[in-house]
Amino acid sequence: MGLPSKAGRRIGGLASVAILASGAFVPSAQAASQRPFSGTASTPLASAGNPVQKLTLSFERTTATKCPVTFNVYGTFEGLPPGLQLIQYRIVGTEQWKGLKSPAKHNGGFTALLATLDWEWDAETPTSGQTSVQIELRQPDGLTSNTLYYFKCGMPDADDTFGETSEPIVRTPSGGPLAELVADADLDAVQARSGAEAALVSRYGFHLDLDAGPVTYEEVFATLPAGFAVDVWEVTGAALKSVLAHPNAEGWVLTPSSSLRYTLEGGAVTEMTLNGVPVTDDQVIRIAANYVLVGGYEGFPRWPGVTGVYRGGPDDRGALATYLVKNSPVDAPAGDRVTVR
């Protein structure tokens, strides 16, 4: 298909990049307010050694799910030594370094808004569009972040790979390991920005199992061809149990992320735990799910009393690719989060 290299796509896809310089950072719970630091490629910062041990990016869409799309890239810095740290960073594939100061008191970590990106779709050459973003740090070890993927504005070559699996990850009639993997990926994509506690997916749209080895974009696309956005909703424990009590006509149940488990018996949910703790009927839970599932399609009931609280997630294909690369090689989940008696 004549797709340029990944590095080339990153460079070409950053026609409009606005790096935060206003000081409007969003710190983690431990962080205090920060001041921007202006640095250039020819003026290194004065931090000694490697001030950052880990950098994890999170995606936050601020426009509609289709292209053109504008989204924020947040970075969570971990493993910092005590005191104020001066950090330089740049988007991989670009030349300009930017800088920021950590809070003086940070308990080893903080979160900051690093960039706002505007991506567009080129219908004539879709494989030249933007598909990923990664940040590198200007410190001796050349630390890089995880890579975020978003496939609404560009299409990789079918044989481009996104991490690998250590064993086959398959579907079962009720969802199974593949559905559990996708649910974990959806939750991971939005949890940092939304506070989501669990994710739910239906195996309805999954069209392909994943074989062991490198995962190609063709496989990612075949697994999740619809490319729905990952949203977050608030729902009570009682309402959630009422939804999960009704498999669709094929007998498929909704599959949760690893944080949520439930037992279905005699047409009712008899047990449900969130992070190992029983869910009460009046408990309000934040669940990541696409709007089709929440709206009562694919043969499942409409979610009663649900409230949308976050519409900033990526497409589910991008979420899956991001998760696979971040955790590669990926083992198959056990496929045991739902018990049907």
XYZ file of C-alpha atoms in Angstrom:
341
model
C 0.000 0.000 0.000
C 3.046 2.241 -0.095
C 2.865 3.362 3.542
C 5.802 5.489 4.732
C 7.777 4.383 7.779
C 6.203 4.867 11.194
C 8.666 7.623 12.007
C 7.794 9.340 8.752
C 4.101 9.186 9.563
C 4.688 10.785 12.942
C 6.625 13.665 11.405
C 4.200 14.216 8.569
C 1.181 13.937 10.865
C 2.105 16.813 13.167
C 1.185 19.759 10.991
C -0.603 21.354 13.920
C 0.991 20.734 17.306
C 0.339 23.021 20.239
C 2.630 22.243 23.148
C 1.314 23.563 26.422
C 3.060 26.739 27.522
C 0.429 28.350 29.718
C 1.093 26.437 32.911
C -2.346 24.772 32.795
C -1.033 21.399 33.816
C -3.231 18.718 35.317
C -1.342 17.111 38.203
C -2.001 13.786 39.843
C -3.378 13.583 43.337
C 0.098 14.008 44.813
C 1.189 16.869 42.591
C 1.114 20.603 43.179
C 0.803 23.348 40.567
C 3.603 23.540 38.022
C 5.270 26.301 36.065
C 6.228 25.837 32.422
C 9.899 25.829 31.571
C 11.079 26.993 28.167
C 13.912 24.931 26.741
C 15.467 24.547 23.301
C 17.418 21.820 21.580
C 20.622 23.818 22.035
C 20.064 24.588 25.729
C 20.081 21.390 27.827
C 18.434 21.387 31.219
C 20.420 21.110 34.405
C 18.957 17.874 35.772
C 21.599 15.295 36.672
C 21.244 11.639 35.732
C 17.861 10.249 34.746
C 15.212 12.191 36.706
C 12.323 10.141 35.260
C 12.119 6.357 35.524
C 8.812 5.885 33.693
C 6.523 7.987 31.482
C 3.018 6.808 30.607
C 0.817 8.687 28.144
C -2.961 8.946 28.202
C -5.337 10.077 25.453
C -8.169 12.613 25.862
C -10.246 13.507 22.830
C -11.785 17.000 22.871
C -13.761 16.842 19.599
C -15.993 14.372 17.779
C -14.853 10.807 17.246
C -14.261 11.243 13.513
C -11.611 13.311 11.776
C -10.523 15.995 11.990
C -9.911 15.285 15.646
C -8.267 17.287 18.406
C -6.977 15.504 21.479
C -4.772 16.110 24.496
C -1.783 13.976 25.405
C -1.139 13.725 29.134
C 2.030 12.293 30.624
C 2.329 10.654 34.029
C 5.925 10.831 35.258
C 7.058 8.245 37.816
C 10.162 7.398 39.818
C 11.401 10.968 40.298
C 13.944 11.795 42.992
C 12.864 14.266 45.698
C 12.645 17.951 44.922
C 12.036 20.022 41.823
C 13.081 18.323 38.581
C 13.654 19.929 35.184
C 12.420 17.758 32.342
C 12.776 18.136 28.564
C 10.627 16.191 26.137
C 9.584 16.081 22.509
C 7.209 14.136 20.300
C 9.097 11.327 18.574
C 9.759 12.336 14.983
C 9.926 16.072 15.675
C 12.961 18.263 16.395
C 11.787 20.785 18.985
C 12.363 20.069 22.664
C 9.983 21.488 25.238
C 10.425 21.640 28.964
C 8.555 21.655 32.243
C 9.281 21.713 35.937
C 7.908 19.120 38.304
C 6.230 20.279 41.503
C 8.743 20.782 44.282
C 6.748 18.256 46.326
C 5.647 15.352 44.173
C 6.096 12.083 46.102
C 7.894 10.564 43.123
C 5.368 11.369 40.416
C 3.065 13.886 38.750
C 0.861 14.267 35.691
C 1.014 17.071 33.115
C -0.587 18.015 29.819
C 2.221 17.670 27.268
C 0.606 18.398 23.899
C -2.614 19.173 22.062
C -2.693 17.556 18.625
C -4.890 18.235 15.598
C -5.109 15.334 13.147
C -6.875 15.218 9.788
C -7.907 12.493 7.347
C -6.654 12.440 3.764
C -9.175 10.441 1.735
C -6.835 10.235 -1.266
C -3.901 8.782 0.683
C -5.341 7.281 3.886
C -2.129 5.430 4.764
C -0.267 8.736 5.029
C -2.479 9.895 7.885
C -1.629 10.101 11.565
C -1.890 6.931 13.631
C 0.384 7.250 16.677
C 2.169 9.532 19.105
C 5.058 8.840 21.484
C 7.136 11.100 23.732
C 10.876 10.863 24.351
C 12.774 12.497 27.222
C 16.051 14.347 26.998
C 17.991 12.481 29.652
C 20.992 10.122 29.434
C 18.979 6.926 29.064
C 16.771 8.398 26.301
C 13.618 7.195 28.022
C 10.515 6.946 25.826
C 6.869 6.670 26.776
C 4.329 4.136 25.658
C 2.792 4.776 22.220
C -0.804 5.939 21.809
C -2.696 4.835 18.696
C -5.768 6.353 17.065
C -6.986 4.953 13.740
C -9.781 7.316 12.724
C -7.387 9.679 10.935
C -5.032 7.220 9.272
C -4.699 3.599 8.272
C -1.508 1.579 8.747
C -0.441 -1.047 6.264
C -2.303 -4.288 6.858
C 0.925 -6.047 7.865
C 2.150 -3.378 10.306
C 2.456 -5.021 13.730
C 1.324 -3.918 17.187
C 3.058 -5.969 19.843
C 2.624 -9.696 20.060
C 0.716 -12.385 21.902
C 2.457 -15.223 23.705
C -0.349 -17.664 22.866
C -3.612 -17.733 20.874
C -6.357 -15.501 22.295
C -9.736 -16.809 21.192
C -13.440 -16.119 21.366
C -15.938 -18.399 23.035
C -19.731 -18.335 22.649
C -19.990 -16.091 25.706
C -16.957 -13.884 25.007
C -13.977 -15.657 26.489
C -10.316 -14.607 26.557
C -10.469 -12.301 23.519
C -13.419 -10.327 24.870
C -11.653 -10.060 28.235
C -8.539 -8.712 26.499
C -10.552 -6.036 24.678
C -12.342 -5.064 27.893
C -8.969 -4.658 29.645
C -7.708 -2.525 26.751
C -10.804 -0.303 26.809
C -10.484 0.313 30.535
C -6.764 1.029 30.288
C -7.394 3.591 27.526
C -9.708 5.811 29.597
C -9.081 5.051 33.262
C -6.433 7.710 33.906
C -8.548 10.579 32.570
C -12.079 9.436 33.513
C -11.776 7.449 36.717
C -13.460 4.447 35.082
C -13.521 1.402 37.339
C -14.404 -1.343 34.876
C -15.224 -1.961 31.216
C -17.814 -4.106 29.466
C -17.784 -5.415 25.895
C -19.861 -7.701 23.693
C -18.221 -10.275 21.464
C -20.895 -9.455 18.862
C -18.543 -7.535 16.584
C -15.385 -9.635 17.059
C -14.649 -11.292 13.732
C -11.265 -12.926 14.311
C -9.287 -14.726 17.004
C -5.687 -13.627 17.610
C -2.987 -16.186 16.851
C 0.229 -16.398 18.837
C 2.955 -14.028 17.637
C 3.037 -10.494 16.212
C -0.383 -8.851 15.859
C -0.891 -7.147 12.500
C -3.201 -4.230 11.825
C -5.249 -6.578 9.641
C -5.883 -8.675 12.759
C -6.684 -5.627 14.899
C -9.134 -4.410 12.271
C -10.754 -7.829 11.858
C -11.126 -8.162 15.615
C -12.825 -4.746 15.975
C -14.000 -3.644 12.514
C -16.543 -1.076 13.730
C -13.996 1.120 15.523
C -16.353 2.466 18.214
C -15.221 5.190 20.613
C -14.631 4.154 24.213
C -16.908 6.234 26.463
C -17.514 6.150 30.218
C -20.892 5.960 31.947
C -22.172 5.998 35.512
C -24.672 3.318 36.484
C -25.915 1.904 39.785
C -25.118 -1.610 40.874
C -28.789 -2.585 40.648
C -29.128 -1.254 37.085
C -25.925 -2.963 36.013
C -27.085 -6.290 37.440
C -30.382 -5.961 35.574
C -28.512 -5.484 32.288
C -26.077 -8.335 32.860
C -28.909 -10.710 33.769
C -30.066 -10.827 30.131
C -27.835 -12.593 27.581
C -28.710 -11.968 23.950
C -30.602 -14.438 21.737
C -27.386 -16.347 20.962
C -26.729 -16.804 24.667
C -23.793 -14.387 24.711
C -23.152 -12.452 27.901
C -21.393 -9.117 28.383
C -17.723 -9.559 29.209
C -16.020 -7.413 31.872
C -12.498 -6.173 32.464
C -10.443 -7.925 35.132
C -11.743 -5.577 37.828
C -15.336 -6.855 37.555
C -16.692 -10.384 38.007
C -20.234 -11.690 38.168
C -22.285 -14.882 38.396
C -25.437 -15.413 36.321
C -27.868 -17.984 37.647
C -31.532 -18.573 36.933
C -31.966 -15.347 34.969
C -30.415 -13.133 37.644
C -27.007 -11.885 38.712
C -26.488 -13.567 42.066
C -22.950 -12.318 42.742
C -20.919 -9.343 41.521
C -17.596 -7.975 42.733
C -15.600 -4.882 41.802
C -11.916 -5.223 42.608
C -12.836 -8.156 44.842
C -15.481 -6.266 46.853
C -19.215 -7.138 46.540
C -21.190 -4.538 44.568
C -24.219 -3.070 46.368
C -27.415 -2.091 44.573
C -27.072 1.622 45.336
C -23.363 1.774 44.500
C -22.547 4.060 41.546
C -19.933 2.587 39.207
C -18.078 4.151 36.291
C -18.097 1.731 33.359
C -16.254 2.068 30.040
C -18.415 0.914 27.120
C -19.360 2.043 23.631
C -22.650 3.829 22.968
C -24.058 0.923 20.936
C -23.819 -1.398 23.907
C -25.290 1.138 26.335
C -28.084 1.977 23.885
C -29.485 -1.553 23.932
C -28.260 -2.922 20.601
C -26.636 -6.253 19.685
C -29.496 -8.063 21.430
C -28.748 -6.748 24.919
C -31.044 -4.528 27.011
C -30.732 -0.767 27.123
C -28.949 0.429 30.256
C -31.507 2.049 32.608
C -30.708 5.280 34.413
C -27.266 5.574 32.866
C -25.387 8.895 32.772
C -22.595 9.693 30.321
C -19.613 11.166 32.197
C -16.705 10.994 29.720
C -16.567 11.170 25.927
C -12.813 11.619 25.501
C -11.585 8.111 24.753
C -9.951 6.781 21.577
C -11.469 4.325 19.117
C -11.452 0.741 20.410
C -9.005 -0.396 17.708
C -6.553 2.245 18.887
C -7.162 1.196 22.494
C -6.420 -2.436 21.647
C -3.253 -1.616 19.679
C -2.018 0.670 22.479
C -2.621 -2.037 25.073
C -0.935 -4.778 23.032
C 2.215 -2.728 22.441
C 2.319 -1.491 26.039
C 2.043 -4.999 27.522
C 3.721 -7.130 24.860
C 4.021 -10.075 24.885
C 0.402 -10.453 25.996
C -0.891 -13.647 27.608
C -4.439 -14.846 27.074
C -6.799 -13.919 29.929
C -8.311 -16.944 31.664
C -11.820 -16.375 30.290
C -13.347 -16.939 33.738
C -14.745 -13.548 34.758
C -18.368 -14.555 34.128
C -19.813 -17.674 35.735
C -23.028 -19.037 34.234
C -24.847 -21.681 36.260
